[in-house]
mmCIF file of C-alpha atoms in Angstrom:
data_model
loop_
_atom_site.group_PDB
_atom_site.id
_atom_site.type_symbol
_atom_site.label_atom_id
_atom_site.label_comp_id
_atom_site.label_asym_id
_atom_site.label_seq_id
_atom_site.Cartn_x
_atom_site.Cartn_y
_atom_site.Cartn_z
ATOM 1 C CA UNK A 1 152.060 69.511 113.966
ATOM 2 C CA UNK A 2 148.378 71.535 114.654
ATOM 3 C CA UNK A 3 148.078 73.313 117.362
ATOM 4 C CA UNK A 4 145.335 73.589 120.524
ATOM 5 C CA UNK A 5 143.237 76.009 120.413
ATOM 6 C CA UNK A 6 141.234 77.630 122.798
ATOM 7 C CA UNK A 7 137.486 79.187 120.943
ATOM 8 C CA UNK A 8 134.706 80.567 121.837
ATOM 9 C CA UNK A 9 132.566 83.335 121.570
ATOM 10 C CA UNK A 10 132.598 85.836 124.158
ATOM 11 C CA UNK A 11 130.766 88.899 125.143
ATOM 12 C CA UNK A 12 132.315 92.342 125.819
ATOM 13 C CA UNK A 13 132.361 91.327 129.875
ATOM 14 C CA UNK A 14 133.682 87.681 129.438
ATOM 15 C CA UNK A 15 130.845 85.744 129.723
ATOM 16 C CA UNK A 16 130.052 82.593 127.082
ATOM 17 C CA UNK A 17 126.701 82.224 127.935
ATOM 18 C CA UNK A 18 123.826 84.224 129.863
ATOM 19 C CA UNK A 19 123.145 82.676 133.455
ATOM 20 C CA UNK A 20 120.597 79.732 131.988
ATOM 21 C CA UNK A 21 123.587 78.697 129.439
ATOM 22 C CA UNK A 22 121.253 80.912 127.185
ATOM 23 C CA UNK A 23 123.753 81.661 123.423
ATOM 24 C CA UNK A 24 121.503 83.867 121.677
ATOM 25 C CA UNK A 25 122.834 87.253 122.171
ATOM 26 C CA UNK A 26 126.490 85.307 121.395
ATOM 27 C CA UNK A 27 125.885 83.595 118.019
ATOM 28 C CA UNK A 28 124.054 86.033 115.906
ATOM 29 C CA UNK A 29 127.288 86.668 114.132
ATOM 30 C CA UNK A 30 126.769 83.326 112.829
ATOM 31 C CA UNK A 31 123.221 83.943 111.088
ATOM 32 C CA UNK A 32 123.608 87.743 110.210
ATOM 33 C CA UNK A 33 124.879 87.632 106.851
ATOM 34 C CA UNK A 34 124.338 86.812 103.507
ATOM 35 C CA UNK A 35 127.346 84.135 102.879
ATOM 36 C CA UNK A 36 126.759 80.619 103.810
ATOM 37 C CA UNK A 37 129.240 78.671 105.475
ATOM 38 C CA UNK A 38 128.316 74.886 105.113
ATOM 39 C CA UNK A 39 129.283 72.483 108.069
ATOM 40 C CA UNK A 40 128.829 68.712 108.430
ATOM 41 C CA UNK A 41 125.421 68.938 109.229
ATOM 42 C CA UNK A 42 121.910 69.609 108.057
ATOM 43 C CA UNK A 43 120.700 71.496 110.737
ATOM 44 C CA UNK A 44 123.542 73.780 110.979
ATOM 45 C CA UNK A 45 124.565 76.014 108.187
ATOM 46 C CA UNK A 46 126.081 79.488 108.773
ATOM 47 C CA UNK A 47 125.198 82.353 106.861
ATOM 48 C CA UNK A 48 128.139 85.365 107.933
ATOM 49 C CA UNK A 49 129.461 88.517 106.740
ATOM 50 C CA UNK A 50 132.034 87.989 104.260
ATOM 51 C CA UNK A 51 134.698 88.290 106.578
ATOM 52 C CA UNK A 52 132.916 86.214 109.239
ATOM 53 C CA UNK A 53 132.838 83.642 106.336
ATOM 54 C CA UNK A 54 136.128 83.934 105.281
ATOM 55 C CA UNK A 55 137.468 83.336 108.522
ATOM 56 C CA UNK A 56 135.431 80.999 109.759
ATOM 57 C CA UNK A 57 136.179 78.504 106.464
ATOM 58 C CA UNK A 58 139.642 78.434 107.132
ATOM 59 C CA UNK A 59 139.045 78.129 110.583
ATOM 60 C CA UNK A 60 137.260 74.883 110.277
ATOM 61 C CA UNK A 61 139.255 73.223 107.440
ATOM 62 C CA UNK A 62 142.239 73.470 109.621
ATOM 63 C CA UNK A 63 139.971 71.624 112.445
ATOM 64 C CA UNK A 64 140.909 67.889 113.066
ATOM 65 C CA UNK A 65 139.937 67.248 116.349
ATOM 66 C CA UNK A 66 137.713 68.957 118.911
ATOM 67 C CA UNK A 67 137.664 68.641 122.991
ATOM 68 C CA UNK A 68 134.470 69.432 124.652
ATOM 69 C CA UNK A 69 133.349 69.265 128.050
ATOM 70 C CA UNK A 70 130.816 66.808 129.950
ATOM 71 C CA UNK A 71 128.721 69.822 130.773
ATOM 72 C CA UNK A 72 128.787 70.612 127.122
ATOM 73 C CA UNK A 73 127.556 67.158 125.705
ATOM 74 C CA UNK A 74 125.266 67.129 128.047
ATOM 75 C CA UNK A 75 123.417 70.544 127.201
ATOM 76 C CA UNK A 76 123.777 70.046 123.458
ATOM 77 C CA UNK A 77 122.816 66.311 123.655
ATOM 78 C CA UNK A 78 125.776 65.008 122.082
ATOM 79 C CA UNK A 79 124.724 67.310 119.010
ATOM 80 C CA UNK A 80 122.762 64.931 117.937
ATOM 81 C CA UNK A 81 125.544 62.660 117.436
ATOM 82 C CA UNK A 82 127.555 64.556 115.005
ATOM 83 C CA UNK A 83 128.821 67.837 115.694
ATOM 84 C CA UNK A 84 128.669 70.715 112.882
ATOM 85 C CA UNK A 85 132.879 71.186 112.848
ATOM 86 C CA UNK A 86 132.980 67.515 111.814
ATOM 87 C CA UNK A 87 135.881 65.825 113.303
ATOM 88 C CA UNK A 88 135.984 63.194 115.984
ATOM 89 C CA UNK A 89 135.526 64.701 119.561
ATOM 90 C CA UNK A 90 136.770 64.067 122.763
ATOM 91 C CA UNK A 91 134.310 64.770 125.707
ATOM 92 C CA UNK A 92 136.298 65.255 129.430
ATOM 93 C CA UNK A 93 134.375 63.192 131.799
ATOM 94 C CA UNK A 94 134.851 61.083 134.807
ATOM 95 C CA UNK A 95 132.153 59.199 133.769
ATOM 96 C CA UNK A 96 130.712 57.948 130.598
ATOM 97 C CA UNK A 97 127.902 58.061 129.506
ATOM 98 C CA UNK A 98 125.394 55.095 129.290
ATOM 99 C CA UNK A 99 124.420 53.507 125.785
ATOM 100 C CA UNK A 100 125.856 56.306 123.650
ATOM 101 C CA UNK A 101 125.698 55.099 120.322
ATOM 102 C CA UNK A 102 128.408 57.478 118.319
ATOM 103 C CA UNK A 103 131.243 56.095 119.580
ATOM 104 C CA UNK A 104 132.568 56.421 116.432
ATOM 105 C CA UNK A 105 133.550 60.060 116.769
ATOM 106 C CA UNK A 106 133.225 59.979 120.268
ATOM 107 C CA UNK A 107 135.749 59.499 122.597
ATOM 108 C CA UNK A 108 134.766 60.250 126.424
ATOM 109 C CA UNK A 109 138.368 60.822 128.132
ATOM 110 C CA UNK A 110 139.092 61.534 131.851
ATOM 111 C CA UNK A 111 141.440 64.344 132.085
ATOM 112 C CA UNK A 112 142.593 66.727 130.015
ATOM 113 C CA UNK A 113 146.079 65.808 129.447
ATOM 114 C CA UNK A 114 144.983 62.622 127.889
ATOM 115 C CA UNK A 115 142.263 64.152 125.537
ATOM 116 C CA UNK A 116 144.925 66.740 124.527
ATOM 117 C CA UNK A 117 147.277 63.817 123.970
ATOM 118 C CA UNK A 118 144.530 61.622 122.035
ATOM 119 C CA UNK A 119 143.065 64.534 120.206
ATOM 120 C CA UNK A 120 146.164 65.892 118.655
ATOM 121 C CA UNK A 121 146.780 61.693 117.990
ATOM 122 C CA UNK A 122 143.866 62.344 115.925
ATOM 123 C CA UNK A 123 143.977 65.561 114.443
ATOM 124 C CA UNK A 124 147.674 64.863 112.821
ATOM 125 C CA UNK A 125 148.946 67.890 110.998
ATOM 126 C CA UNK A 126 145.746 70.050 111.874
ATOM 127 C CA UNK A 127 144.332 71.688 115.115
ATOM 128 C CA UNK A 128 142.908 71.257 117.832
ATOM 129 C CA UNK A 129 140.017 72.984 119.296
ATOM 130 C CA UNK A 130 138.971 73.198 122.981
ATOM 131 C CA UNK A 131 135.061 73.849 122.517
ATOM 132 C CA UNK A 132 134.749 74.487 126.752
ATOM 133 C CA UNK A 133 135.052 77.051 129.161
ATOM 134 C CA UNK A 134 136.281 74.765 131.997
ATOM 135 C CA UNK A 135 138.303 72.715 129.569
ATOM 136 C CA UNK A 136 139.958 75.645 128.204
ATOM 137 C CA UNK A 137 140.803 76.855 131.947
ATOM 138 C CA UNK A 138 142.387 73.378 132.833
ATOM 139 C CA UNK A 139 144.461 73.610 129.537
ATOM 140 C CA UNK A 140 145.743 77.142 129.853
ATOM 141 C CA UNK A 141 146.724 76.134 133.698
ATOM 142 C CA UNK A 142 148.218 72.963 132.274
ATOM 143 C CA UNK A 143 150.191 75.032 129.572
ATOM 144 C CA UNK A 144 148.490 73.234 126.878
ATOM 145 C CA UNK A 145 147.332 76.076 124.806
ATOM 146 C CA UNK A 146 148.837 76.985 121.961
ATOM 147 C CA UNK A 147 146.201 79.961 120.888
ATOM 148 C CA UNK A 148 143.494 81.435 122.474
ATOM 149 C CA UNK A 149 140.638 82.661 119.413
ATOM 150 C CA UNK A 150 137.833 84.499 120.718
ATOM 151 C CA UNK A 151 135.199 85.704 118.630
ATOM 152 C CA UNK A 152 134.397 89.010 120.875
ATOM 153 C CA UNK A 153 130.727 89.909 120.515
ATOM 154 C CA UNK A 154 129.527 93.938 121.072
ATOM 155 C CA UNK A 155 127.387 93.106 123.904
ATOM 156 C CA UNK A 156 127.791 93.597 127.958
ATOM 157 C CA UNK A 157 125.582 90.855 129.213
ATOM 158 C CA UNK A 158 126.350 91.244 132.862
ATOM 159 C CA UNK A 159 125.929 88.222 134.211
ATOM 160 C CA UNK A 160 126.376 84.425 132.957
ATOM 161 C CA UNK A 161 129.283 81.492 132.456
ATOM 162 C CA UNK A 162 132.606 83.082 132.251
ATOM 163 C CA UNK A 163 135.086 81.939 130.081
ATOM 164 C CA UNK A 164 138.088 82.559 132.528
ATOM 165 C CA UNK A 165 137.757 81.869 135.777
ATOM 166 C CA UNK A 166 139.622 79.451 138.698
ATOM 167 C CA UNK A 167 143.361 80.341 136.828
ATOM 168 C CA UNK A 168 146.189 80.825 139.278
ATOM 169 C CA UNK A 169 148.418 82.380 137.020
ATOM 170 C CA UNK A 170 148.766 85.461 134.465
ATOM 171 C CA UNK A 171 149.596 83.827 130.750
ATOM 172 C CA UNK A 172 150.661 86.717 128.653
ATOM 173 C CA UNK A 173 149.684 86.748 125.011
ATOM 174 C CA UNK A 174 150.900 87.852 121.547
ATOM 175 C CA UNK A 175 149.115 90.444 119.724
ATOM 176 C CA UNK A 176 146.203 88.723 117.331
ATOM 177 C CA UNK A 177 144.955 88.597 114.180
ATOM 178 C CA UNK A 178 142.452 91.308 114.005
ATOM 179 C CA UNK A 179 139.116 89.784 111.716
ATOM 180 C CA UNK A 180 136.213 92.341 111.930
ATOM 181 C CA UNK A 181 133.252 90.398 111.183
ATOM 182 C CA UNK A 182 129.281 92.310 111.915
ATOM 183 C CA UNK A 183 128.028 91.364 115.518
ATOM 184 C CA UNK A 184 131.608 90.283 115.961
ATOM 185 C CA UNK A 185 135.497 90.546 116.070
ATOM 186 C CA UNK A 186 137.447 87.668 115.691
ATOM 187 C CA UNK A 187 140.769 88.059 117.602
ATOM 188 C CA UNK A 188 143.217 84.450 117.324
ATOM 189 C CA UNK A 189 145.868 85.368 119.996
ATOM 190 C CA UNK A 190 149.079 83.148 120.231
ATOM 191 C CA UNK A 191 150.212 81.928 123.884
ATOM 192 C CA UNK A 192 153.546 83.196 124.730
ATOM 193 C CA UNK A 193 155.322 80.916 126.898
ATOM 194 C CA UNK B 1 127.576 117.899 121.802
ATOM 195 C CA UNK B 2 130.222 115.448 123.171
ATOM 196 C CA UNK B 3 129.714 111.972 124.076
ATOM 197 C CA UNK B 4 129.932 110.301 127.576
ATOM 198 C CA UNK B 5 132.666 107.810 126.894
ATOM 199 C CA UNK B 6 133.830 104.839 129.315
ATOM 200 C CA UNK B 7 137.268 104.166 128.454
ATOM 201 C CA UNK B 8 140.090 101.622 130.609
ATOM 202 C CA UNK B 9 142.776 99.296 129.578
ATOM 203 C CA UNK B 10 141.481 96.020 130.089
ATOM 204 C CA UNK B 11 142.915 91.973 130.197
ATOM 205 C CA UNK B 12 141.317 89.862 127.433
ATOM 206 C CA UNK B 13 139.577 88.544 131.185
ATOM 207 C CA UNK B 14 138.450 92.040 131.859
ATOM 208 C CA UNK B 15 140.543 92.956 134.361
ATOM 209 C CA UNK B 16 141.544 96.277 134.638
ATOM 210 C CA UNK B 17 144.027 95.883 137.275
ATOM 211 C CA UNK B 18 145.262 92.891 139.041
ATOM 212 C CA UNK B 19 144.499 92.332 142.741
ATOM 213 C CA UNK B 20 146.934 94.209 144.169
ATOM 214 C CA UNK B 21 145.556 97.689 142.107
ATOM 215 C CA UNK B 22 148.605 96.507 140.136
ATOM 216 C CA UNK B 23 148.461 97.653 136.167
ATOM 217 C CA UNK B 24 151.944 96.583 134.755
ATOM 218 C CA UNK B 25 150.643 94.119 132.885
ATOM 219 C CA UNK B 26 147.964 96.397 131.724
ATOM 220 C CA UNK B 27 149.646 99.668 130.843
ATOM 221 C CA UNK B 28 152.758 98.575 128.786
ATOM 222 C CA UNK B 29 151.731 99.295 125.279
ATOM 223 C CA UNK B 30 151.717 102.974 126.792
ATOM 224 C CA UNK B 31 155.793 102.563 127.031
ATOM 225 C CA UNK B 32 156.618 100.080 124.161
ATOM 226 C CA UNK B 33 157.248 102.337 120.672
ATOM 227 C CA UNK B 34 159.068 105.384 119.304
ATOM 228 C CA UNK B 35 156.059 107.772 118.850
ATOM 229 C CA UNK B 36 155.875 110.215 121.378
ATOM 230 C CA UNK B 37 152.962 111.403 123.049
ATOM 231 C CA UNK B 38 153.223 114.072 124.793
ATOM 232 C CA UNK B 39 150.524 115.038 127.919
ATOM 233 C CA UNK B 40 149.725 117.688 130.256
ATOM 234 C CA UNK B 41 152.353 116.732 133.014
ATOM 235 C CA UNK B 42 156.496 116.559 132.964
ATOM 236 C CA UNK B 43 155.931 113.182 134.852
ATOM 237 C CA UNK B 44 154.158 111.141 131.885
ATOM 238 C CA UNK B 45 155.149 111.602 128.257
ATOM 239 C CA UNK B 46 153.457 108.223 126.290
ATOM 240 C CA UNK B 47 156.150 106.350 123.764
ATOM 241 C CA UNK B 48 154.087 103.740 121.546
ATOM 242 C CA UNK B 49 153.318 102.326 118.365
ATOM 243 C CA UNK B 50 152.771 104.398 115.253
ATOM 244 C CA UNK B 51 148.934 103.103 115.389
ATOM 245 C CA UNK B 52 148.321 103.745 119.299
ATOM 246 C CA UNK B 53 150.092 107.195 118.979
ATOM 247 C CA UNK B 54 147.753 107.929 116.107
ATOM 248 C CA UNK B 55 144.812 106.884 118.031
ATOM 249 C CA UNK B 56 145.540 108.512 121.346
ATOM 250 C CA UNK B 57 146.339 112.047 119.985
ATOM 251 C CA UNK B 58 142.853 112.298 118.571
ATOM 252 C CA UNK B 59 141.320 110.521 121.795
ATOM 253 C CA UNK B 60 143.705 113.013 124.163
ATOM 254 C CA UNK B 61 142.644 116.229 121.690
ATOM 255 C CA UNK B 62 138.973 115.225 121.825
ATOM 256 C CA UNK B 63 138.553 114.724 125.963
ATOM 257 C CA UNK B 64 137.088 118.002 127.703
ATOM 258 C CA UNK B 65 136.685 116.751 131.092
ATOM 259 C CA UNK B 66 137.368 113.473 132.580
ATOM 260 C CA UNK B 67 135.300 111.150 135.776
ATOM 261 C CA UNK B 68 137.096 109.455 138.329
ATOM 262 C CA UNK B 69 135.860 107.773 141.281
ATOM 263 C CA UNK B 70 137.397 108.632 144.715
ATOM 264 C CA UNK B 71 139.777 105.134 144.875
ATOM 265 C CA UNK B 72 141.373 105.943 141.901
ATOM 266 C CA UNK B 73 141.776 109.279 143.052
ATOM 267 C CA UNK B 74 142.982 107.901 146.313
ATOM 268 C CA UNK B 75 145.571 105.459 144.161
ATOM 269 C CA UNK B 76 146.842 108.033 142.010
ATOM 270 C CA UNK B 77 146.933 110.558 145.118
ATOM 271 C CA UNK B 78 144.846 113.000 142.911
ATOM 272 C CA UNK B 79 147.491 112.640 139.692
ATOM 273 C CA UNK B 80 150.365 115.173 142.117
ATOM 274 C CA UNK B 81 147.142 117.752 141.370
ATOM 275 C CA UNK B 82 147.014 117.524 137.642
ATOM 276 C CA UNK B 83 145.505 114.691 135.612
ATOM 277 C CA UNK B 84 147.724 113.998 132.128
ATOM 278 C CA UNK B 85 145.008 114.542 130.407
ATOM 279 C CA UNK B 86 144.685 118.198 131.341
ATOM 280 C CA UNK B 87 141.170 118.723 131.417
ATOM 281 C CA UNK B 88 138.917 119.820 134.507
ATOM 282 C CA UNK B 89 138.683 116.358 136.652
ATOM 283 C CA UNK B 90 134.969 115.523 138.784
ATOM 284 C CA UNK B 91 135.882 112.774 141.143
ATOM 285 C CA UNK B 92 132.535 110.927 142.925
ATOM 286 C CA UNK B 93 132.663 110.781 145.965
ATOM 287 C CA UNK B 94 130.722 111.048 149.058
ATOM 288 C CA UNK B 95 132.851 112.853 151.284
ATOM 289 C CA UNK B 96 134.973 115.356 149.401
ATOM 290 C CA UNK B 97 138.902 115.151 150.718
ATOM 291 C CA UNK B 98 139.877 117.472 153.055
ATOM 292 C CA UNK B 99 142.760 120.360 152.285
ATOM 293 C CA UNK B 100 142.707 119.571 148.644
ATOM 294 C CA UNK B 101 144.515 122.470 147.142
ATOM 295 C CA UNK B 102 143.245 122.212 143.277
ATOM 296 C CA UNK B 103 139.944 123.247 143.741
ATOM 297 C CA UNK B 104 140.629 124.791 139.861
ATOM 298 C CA UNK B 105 140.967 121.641 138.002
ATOM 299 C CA UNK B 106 139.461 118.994 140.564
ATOM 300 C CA UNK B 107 135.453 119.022 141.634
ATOM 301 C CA UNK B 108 134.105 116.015 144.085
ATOM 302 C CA UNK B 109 130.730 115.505 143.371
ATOM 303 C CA UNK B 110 127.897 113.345 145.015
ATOM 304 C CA UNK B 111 126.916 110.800 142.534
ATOM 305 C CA UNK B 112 127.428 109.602 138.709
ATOM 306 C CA UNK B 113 124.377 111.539 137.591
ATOM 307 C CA UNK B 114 125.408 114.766 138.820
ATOM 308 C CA UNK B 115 129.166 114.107 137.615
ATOM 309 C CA UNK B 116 127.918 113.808 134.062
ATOM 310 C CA UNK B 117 125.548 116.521 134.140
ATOM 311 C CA UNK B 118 128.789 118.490 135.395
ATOM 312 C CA UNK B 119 131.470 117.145 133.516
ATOM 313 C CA UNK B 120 129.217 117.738 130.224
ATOM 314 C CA UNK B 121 128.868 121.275 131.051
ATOM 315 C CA UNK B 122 132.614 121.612 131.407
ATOM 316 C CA UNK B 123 133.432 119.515 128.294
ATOM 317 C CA UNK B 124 131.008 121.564 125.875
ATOM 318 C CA UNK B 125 131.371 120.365 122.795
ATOM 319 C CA UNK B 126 134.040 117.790 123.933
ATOM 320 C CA UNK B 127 133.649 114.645 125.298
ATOM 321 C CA UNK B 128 133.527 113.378 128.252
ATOM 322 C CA UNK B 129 135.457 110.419 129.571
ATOM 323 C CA UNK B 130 134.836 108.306 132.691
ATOM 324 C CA UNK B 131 138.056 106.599 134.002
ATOM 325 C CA UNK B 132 136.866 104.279 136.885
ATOM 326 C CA UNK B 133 135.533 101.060 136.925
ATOM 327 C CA UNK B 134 132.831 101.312 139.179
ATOM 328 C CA UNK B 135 131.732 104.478 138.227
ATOM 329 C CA UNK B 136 131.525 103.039 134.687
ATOM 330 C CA UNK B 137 129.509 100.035 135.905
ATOM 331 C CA UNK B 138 126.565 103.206 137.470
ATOM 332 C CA UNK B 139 127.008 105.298 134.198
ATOM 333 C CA UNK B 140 125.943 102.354 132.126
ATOM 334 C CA UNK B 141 122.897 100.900 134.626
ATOM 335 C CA UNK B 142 121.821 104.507 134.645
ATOM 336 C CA UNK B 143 121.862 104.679 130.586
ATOM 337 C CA UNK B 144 124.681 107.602 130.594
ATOM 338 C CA UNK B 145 127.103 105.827 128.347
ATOM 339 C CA UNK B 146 127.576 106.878 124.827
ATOM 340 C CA UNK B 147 130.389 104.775 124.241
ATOM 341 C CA UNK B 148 132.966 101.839 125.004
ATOM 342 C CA UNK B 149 136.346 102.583 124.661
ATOM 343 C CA UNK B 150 138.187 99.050 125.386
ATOM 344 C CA UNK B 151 142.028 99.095 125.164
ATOM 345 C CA UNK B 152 142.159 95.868 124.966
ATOM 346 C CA UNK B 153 145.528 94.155 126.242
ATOM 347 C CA UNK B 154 146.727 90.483 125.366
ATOM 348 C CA UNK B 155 146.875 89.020 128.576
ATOM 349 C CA UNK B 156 144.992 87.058 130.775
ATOM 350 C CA UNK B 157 145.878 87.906 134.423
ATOM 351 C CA UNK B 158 144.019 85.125 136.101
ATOM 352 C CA UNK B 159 142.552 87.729 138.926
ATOM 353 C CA UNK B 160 142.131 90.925 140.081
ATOM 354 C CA UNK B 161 139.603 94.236 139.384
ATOM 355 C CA UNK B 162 137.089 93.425 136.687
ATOM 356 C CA UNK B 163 135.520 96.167 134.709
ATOM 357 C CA UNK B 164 132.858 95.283 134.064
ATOM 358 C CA UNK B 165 130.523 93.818 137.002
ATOM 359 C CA UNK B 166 127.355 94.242 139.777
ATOM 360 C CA UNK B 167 125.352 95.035 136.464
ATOM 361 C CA UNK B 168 121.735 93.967 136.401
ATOM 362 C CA UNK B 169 120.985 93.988 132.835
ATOM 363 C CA UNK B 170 121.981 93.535 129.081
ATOM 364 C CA UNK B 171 123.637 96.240 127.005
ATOM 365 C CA UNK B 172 124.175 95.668 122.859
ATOM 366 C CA UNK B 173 126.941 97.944 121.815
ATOM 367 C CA UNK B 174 127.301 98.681 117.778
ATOM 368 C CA UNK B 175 130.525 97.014 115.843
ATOM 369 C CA UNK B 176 133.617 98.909 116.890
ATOM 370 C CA UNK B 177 136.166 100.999 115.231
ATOM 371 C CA UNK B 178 139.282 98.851 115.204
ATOM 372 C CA UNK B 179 143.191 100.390 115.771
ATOM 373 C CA UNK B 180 145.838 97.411 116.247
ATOM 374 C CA UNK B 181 148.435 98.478 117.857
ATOM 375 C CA UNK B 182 151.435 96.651 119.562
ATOM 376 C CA UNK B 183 150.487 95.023 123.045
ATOM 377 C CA UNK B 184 146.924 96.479 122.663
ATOM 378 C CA UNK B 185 143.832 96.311 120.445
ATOM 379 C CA UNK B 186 141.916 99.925 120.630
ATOM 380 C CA UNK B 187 138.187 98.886 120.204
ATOM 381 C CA UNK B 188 135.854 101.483 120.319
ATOM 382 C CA UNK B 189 131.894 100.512 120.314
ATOM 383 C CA UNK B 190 128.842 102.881 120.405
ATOM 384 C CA UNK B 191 126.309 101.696 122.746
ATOM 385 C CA UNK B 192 123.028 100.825 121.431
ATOM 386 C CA UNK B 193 119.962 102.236 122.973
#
């Protein structure tokens, strides 16, 4: 059985995006080096440090399902209909959305229990990632988590979308995985329950 | 010349205590291995991991004066009179305490500015290390910050004191040095100016 886990990249301070959703001081890591790192797209092909690479390989041939968020979708536009990890996806919404046409490897879910439920359904023996700040929250309060992976970026931005936020409770942690990458350290952090 | 060196023990939220000024969760890999590490007081002698005890002997021997801001020194009730650290202490504050008896080792001085200039003086060719959030927070706005010192512990606490906030702009730090200890990852990043 995979497991669900919680990634994103994440500044020094916590935040996953600069106040206007803004990325670019969080992603360089994926476009700073000289080893490229193919995904299921055209438009998006990673070029890492080798250890970036190296990680990041295994990291998405383990992938078989992903959970995003409405706010998300929205924002990226669906990724054009097919994301770069891949693997069918599972958008959190109360509502969908009007005459999407990838319904192939899109599922729009309400709840997170039941895109957990339907995503590992559809991952099988390999993971599941929760692509979403808000998503992630509602999963860690819900106990869902099995791993928390951030890819901690050198930078203090100061302001911007937080990746934790709105939990009640503490959830203590194992010690990670340590990757150092350039522009990046990739930490993978078990949930201890 | 020493370097100006912010340095806490920190959530993977960036808490650096929990609401209460609590720091159990925070201060744990301090107690939790058979190296000891001896300090300047009877009342705290450090017991960790082989890698932390490695890492905090050359951070301890390399500290020549330390910045606190007055609720910390409040907290602590001025450390009994003597820091662990053992190095001349300049607390900012803007009324300095009244019948404070260790006018050798403590100094309460108006502002982060002046506190550096000071505690850089005292420090020589030592560094300097500043010890409170919020003073932090005014040493990095006002460009004083050499250095990040995260000790970066596996938890998320939910709520609490954050570092790292009330900042009005964007600071790259360099790739860190990287010492994994038990219940902490030591990341240490230059700041980028």
């Amino acid at each position: 059985m995979g497991k669900v886990i919680a990634n994103m990249s994440m500044s020094l301070d916590g935040f996953i995006a600069d106040p206007a959703d803004g990325i670019d001081h969080l992603f360089g890591w994926m476009g700073n080096g000289d080893v490229e790192v193919p995904t299921a797209v055209d438009w998006a092909t990673f070029r890492m440090s080798p250890a970036s690479a190296e990680y990041m390989r295994a990291a998405l041939s383990s992938v078989g399902a992903l959970i995003a968020g409405r706010h998300l979708f929205d924002i990226t536009h669906g990724w054009g209909g097919t994301h770069p990890v891949g693997v069918p996806i599972f958008v959190v919404t109360h509502k969908e959305p009007a005459d999407w046409p990838h319904t192939d490897t899109f599922t729009f879910v309400d709840g997170v229990e039941k895109a957990v439920a339907l995503a590992k359904e559809a991952a099988g023996e390999k993971n599941v990632v929760v692509a979403s700040a808000k998503i992630a929250q509602q999963c860690l309060e819900a106990g869902l988590l099995d791993a928390i992976h951030v890819d901690l970026v050198p930078v203090v931005l100061g302001d911007g979308v937080r990746w934790f936020e709105n939990l009640r409770g503490t959830t203590r942690l194992g010690n990670p995985t340590v990757v150092e990458g350039n522009g990046v350290t990739h930490l993978a952090y078990p949930v201890v329950r």
